[in-house]
Short mmCIF file of C-alpha atoms in Angstrom, two decimals:
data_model
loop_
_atom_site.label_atom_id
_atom_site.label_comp_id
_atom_site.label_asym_id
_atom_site.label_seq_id
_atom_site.Cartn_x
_atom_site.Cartn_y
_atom_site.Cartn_z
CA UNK T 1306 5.61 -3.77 -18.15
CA UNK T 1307 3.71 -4.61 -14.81
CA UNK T 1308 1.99 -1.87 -12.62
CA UNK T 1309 1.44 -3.83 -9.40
CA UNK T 1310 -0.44 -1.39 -7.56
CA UNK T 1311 -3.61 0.55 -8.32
CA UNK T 1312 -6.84 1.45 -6.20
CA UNK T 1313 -10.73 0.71 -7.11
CA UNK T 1314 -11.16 3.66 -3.77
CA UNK T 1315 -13.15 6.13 -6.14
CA UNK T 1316 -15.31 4.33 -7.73
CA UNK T 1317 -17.84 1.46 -7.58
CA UNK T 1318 -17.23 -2.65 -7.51
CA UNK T 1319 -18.39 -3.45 -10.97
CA UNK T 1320 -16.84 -4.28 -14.19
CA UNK T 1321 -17.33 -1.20 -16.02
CA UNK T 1322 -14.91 0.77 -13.46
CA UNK T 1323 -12.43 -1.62 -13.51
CA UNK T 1324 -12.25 -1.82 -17.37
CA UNK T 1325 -11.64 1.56 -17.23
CA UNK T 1326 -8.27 0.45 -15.29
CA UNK T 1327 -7.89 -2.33 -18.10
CA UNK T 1328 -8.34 0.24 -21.06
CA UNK T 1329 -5.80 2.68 -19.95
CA UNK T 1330 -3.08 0.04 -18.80
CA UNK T 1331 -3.81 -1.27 -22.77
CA UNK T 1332 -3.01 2.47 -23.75
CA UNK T 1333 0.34 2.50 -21.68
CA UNK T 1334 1.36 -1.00 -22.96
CA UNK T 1335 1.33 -2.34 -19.80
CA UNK T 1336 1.13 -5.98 -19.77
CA UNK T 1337 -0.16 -7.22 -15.95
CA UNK T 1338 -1.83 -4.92 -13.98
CA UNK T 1339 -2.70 -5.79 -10.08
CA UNK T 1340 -6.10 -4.22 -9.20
CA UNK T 1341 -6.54 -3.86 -5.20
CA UNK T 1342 -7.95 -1.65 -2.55
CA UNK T 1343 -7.58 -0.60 0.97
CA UNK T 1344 -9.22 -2.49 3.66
CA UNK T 1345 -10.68 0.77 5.37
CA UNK T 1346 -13.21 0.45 2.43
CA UNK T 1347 -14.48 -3.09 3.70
CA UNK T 1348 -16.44 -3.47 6.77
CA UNK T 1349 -14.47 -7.02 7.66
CA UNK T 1350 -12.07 -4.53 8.82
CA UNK T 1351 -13.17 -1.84 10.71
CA UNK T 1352 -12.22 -3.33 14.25
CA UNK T 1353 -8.65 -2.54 13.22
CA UNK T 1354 -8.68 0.80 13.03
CA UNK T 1355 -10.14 1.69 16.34
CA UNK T 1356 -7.00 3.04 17.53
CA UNK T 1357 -7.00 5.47 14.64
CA UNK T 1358 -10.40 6.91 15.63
CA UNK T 1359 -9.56 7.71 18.79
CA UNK T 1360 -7.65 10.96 17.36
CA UNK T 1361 -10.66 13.00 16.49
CA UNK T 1362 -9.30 14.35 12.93
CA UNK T 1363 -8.68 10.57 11.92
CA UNK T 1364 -12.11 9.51 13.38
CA UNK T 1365 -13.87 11.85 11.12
CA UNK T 1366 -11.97 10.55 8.07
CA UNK T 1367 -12.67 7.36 8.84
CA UNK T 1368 -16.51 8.15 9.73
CA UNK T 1369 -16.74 9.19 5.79
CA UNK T 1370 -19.23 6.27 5.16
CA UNK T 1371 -19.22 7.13 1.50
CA UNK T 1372 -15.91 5.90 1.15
CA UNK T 1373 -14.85 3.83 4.52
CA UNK T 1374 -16.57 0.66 5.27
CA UNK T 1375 -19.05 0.64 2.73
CA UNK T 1376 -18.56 -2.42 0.88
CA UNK T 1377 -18.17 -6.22 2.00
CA UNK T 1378 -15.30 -8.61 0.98
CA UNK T 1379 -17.70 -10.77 -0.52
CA UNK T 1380 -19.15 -7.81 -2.72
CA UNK T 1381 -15.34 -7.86 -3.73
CA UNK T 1382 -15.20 -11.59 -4.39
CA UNK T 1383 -18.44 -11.27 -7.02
CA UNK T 1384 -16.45 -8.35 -8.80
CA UNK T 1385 -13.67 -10.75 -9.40
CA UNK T 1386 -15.08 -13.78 -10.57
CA UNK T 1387 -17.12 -11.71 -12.98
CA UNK T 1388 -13.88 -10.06 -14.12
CA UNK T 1389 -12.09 -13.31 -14.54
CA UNK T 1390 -14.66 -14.65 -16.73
CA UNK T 1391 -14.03 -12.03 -19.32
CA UNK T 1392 -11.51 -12.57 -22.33
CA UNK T 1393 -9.17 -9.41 -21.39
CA UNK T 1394 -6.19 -7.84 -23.40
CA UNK T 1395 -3.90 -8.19 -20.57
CA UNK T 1396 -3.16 -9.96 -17.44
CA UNK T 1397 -5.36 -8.99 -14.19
CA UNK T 1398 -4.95 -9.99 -10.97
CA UNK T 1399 -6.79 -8.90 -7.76
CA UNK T 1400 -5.82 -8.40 -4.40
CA UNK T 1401 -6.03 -5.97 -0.94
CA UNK T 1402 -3.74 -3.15 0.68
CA UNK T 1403 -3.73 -4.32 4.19
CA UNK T 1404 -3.21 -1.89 6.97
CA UNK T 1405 -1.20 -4.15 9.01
CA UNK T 1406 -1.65 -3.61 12.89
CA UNK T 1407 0.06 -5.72 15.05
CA UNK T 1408 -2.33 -6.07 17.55
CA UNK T 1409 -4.55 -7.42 14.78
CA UNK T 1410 -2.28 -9.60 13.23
CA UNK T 1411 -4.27 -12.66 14.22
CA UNK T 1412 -7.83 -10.62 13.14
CA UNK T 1413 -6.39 -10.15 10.23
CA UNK T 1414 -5.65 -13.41 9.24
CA UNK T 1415 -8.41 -14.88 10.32
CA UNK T 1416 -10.42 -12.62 7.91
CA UNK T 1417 -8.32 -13.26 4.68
CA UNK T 1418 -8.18 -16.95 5.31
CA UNK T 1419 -11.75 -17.47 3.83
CA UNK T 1420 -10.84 -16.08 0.73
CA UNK T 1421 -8.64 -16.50 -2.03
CA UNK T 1422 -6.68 -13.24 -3.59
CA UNK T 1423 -3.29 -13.68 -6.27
CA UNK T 1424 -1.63 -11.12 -3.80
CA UNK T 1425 -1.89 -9.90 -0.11
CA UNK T 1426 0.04 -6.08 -0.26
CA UNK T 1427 0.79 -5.39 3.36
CA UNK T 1428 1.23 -1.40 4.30
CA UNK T 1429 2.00 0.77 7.50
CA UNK T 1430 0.20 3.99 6.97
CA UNK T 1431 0.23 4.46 10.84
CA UNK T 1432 2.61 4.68 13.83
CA UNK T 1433 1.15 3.06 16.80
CA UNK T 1434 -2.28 5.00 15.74
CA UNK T 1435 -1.11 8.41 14.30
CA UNK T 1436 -1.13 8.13 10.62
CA UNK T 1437 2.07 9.48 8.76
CA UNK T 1438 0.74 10.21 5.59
CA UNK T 1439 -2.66 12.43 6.14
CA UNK T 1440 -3.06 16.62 5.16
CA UNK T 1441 -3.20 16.58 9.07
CA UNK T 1442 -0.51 14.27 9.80
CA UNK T 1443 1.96 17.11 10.25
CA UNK T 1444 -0.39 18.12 13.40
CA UNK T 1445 -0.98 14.77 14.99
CA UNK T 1446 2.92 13.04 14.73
CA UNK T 1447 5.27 15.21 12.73
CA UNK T 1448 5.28 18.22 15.04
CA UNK T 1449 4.90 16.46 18.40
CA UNK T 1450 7.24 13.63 18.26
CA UNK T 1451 10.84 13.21 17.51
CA UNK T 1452 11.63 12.55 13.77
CA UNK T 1453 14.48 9.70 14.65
CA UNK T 1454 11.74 7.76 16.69
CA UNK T 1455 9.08 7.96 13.91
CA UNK T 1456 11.64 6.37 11.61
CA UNK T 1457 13.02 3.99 13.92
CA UNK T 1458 9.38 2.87 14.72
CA UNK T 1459 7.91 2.36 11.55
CA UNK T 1460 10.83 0.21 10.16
CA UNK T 1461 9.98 -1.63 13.15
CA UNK T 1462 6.25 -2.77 11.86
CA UNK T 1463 7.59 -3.16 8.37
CA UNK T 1464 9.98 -5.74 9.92
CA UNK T 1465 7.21 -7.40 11.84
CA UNK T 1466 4.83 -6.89 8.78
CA UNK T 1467 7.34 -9.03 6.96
CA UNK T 1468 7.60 -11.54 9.49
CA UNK T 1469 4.29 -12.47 9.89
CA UNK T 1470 3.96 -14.44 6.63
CA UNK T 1471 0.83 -13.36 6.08
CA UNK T 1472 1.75 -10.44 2.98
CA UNK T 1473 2.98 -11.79 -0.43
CA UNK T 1474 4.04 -7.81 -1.35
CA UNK T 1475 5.51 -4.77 0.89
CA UNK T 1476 3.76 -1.49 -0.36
CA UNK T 1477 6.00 1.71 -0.87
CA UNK T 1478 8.42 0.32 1.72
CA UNK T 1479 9.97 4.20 2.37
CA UNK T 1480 7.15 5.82 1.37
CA UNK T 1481 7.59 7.36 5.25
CA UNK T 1482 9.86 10.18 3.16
CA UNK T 1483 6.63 11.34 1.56
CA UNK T 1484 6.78 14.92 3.34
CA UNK T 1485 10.77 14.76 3.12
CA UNK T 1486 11.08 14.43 7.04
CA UNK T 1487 14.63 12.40 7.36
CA UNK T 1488 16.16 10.98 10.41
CA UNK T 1489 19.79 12.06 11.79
CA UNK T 1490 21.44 8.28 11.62
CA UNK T 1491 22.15 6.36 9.25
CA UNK T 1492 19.18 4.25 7.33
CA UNK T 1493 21.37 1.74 5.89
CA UNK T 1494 21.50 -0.86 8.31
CA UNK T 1495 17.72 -0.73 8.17
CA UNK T 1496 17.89 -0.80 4.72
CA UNK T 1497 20.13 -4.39 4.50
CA UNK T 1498 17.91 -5.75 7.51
CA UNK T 1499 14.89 -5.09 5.06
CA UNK T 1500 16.36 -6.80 2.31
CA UNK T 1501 17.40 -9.67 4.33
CA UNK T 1502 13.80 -10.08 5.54
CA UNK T 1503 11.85 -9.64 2.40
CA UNK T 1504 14.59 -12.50 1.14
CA UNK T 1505 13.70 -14.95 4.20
CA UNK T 1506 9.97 -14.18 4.12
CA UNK T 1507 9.46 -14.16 -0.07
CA UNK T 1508 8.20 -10.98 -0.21
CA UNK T 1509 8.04 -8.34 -3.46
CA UNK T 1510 9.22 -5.58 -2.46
CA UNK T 1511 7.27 -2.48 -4.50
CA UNK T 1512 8.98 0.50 -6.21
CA UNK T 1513 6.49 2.60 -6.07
CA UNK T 1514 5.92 6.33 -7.85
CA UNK T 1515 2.78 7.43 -5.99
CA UNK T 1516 4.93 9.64 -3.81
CA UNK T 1517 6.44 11.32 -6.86
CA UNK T 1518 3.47 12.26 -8.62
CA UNK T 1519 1.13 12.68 -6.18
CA UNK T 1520 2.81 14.38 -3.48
CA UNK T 1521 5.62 15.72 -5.94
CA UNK T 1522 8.58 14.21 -4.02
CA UNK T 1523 12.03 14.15 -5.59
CA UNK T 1524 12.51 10.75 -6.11
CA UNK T 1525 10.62 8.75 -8.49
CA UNK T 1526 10.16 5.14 -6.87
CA UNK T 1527 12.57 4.31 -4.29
CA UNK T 1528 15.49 6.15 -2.84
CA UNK T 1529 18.89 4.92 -4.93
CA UNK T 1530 19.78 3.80 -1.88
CA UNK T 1531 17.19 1.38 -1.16
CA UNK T 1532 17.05 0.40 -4.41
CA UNK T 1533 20.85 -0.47 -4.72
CA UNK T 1534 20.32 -3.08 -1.53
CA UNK T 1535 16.87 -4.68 -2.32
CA UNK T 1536 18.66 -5.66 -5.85
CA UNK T 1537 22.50 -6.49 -3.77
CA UNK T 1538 20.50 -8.84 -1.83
CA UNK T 1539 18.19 -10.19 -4.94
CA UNK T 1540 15.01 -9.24 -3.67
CA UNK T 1541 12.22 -9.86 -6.06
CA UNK T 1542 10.95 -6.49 -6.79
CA UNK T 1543 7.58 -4.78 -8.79
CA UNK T 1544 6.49 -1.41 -10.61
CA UNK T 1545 3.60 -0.03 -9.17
CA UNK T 1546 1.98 3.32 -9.62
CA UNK T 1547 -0.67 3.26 -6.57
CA UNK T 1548 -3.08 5.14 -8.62
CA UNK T 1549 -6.25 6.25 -7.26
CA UNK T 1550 -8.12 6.82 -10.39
CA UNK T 1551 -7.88 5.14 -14.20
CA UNK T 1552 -6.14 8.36 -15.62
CA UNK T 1553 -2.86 7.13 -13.30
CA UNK T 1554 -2.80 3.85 -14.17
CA UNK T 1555 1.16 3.16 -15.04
CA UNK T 1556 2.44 6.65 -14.32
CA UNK T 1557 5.91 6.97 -14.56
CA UNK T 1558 6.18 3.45 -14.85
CA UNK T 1559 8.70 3.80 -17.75
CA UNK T 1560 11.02 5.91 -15.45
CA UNK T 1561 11.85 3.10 -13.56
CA UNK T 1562 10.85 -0.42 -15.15
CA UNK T 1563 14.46 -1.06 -16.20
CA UNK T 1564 16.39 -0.45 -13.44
CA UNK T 1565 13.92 -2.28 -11.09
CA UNK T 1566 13.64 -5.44 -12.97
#
């Protein structure tokens, strides 16, 4: 079993943390984990956030400097050549959680184009600078703009995420249900555009439980729905438990291994 999606965010960038990651993936019989974290931790990339801080309740969470931009990419780099020198029990791989902005697409590539990673996991976690997915989010986007236009917006970046061939992975590609807000129309034209995409582009496509067991939402991994069109339209797929500490490494995994691969 493969968890494809787990965070180094609360800890430090040295072995001893991430074989804490290894040893529990060992206990859940997992067989490949993929190790990543977000790119707010990494100073390479704090130009793309400055839309985000100019809402003053995401400018203080990003102005936590003992979690955001602490860290360089090449502090990163060290962490995984040392890892990859060490005889482990299972398959590791390393790789980022991109905030993609479109107005930094070309930043961003420039940045990850002087290094190498086995993945690039692209992610909207904001709609044109409101994030979607915050304790305050509710305040900011939720309550002042119209749900249908949210929805309809943020399919849009994950369509021009996919097209810029920069991301080898989508992360939790409807994880905009997270506070069960649902448009009026109908999602599955989206849903068959999405597939198409991820087909053309040859990107994984994540199921991904974080919003189950971490913001107890009904469905564990994807939406049948979603699910059911990704796999009409054969697009590769991956577990992934985007856990934020060792202890959640391959949660729920089981639930839905089988009838994502």
């Amino acid at each position: 079993m493969i968890d494809g999606h787990m965070h180094l965010e609360y800890g430090e960038l040295n072995k001893e943390y991430v074989l804490q990651f290894v040893d529990e993936a060992v206990k859940k019989k997992l067989t490949r984990i993929q190790i990543l974290d977000h790119t707010h931790r990494f100073k390479e990339f704090e130009p793309i956030y400055a839309k985000l801080k100019e809402e003053p309740l995401q400018k203080e969470w990003l102005e936590n400097k003992k979690m955001k931009f602490k860290d360089t990419l090449d502090d990163y780099d060290r962490l995984i050549r040392e890892v990859k020198e060490m005889d482990l029990p299972i398959d590791v791989s390393f790789g980022l959680e991109v905030c993609y902005v479109p107005e930094y697409e070309d930043y961003i590539r420039n940045v990850l184009k002087k290094y190498h990673y086995d993945f690039i996991v692209g992610a909207i976690h904001s709609i044109d600078g409101k994030l979607y997915d915050m304790t305050f989010s509710k305040e900011i986007l939720w309550d002042k703009y119209d749900v249908n236009d949210i929805y309809k917006r943020y399919y849009e970046l994950v369509f021009s995420l996919v097209k810029s061939d920069i991301f080898t992975q989508l992360a939790h590609p409807d994880t905009i249900k997270m506070f069960n807000y649902y448009p009026d129309y109908d999602l599955v034209p989206t849903y068959h555009k999405l597939a198409d995409l991820l087909v053309e582009h040859h990107v994984k496509a994540e199921n991904n439980t974080g919003c189950y067991y971490r913001y107890n939402h009904k469905d564990i991994g994807l939406c049948d729905e979603l699910l059911k069109i990704l796999k009409e339209h054969g697009v590769e797929m991956i577990t992934a438990s985007d856990a934020h500490q060792p202890s959640h490494v391959g949660t729920n995994i089981i639930d839905i291994y089988e009838k994502t691969m």
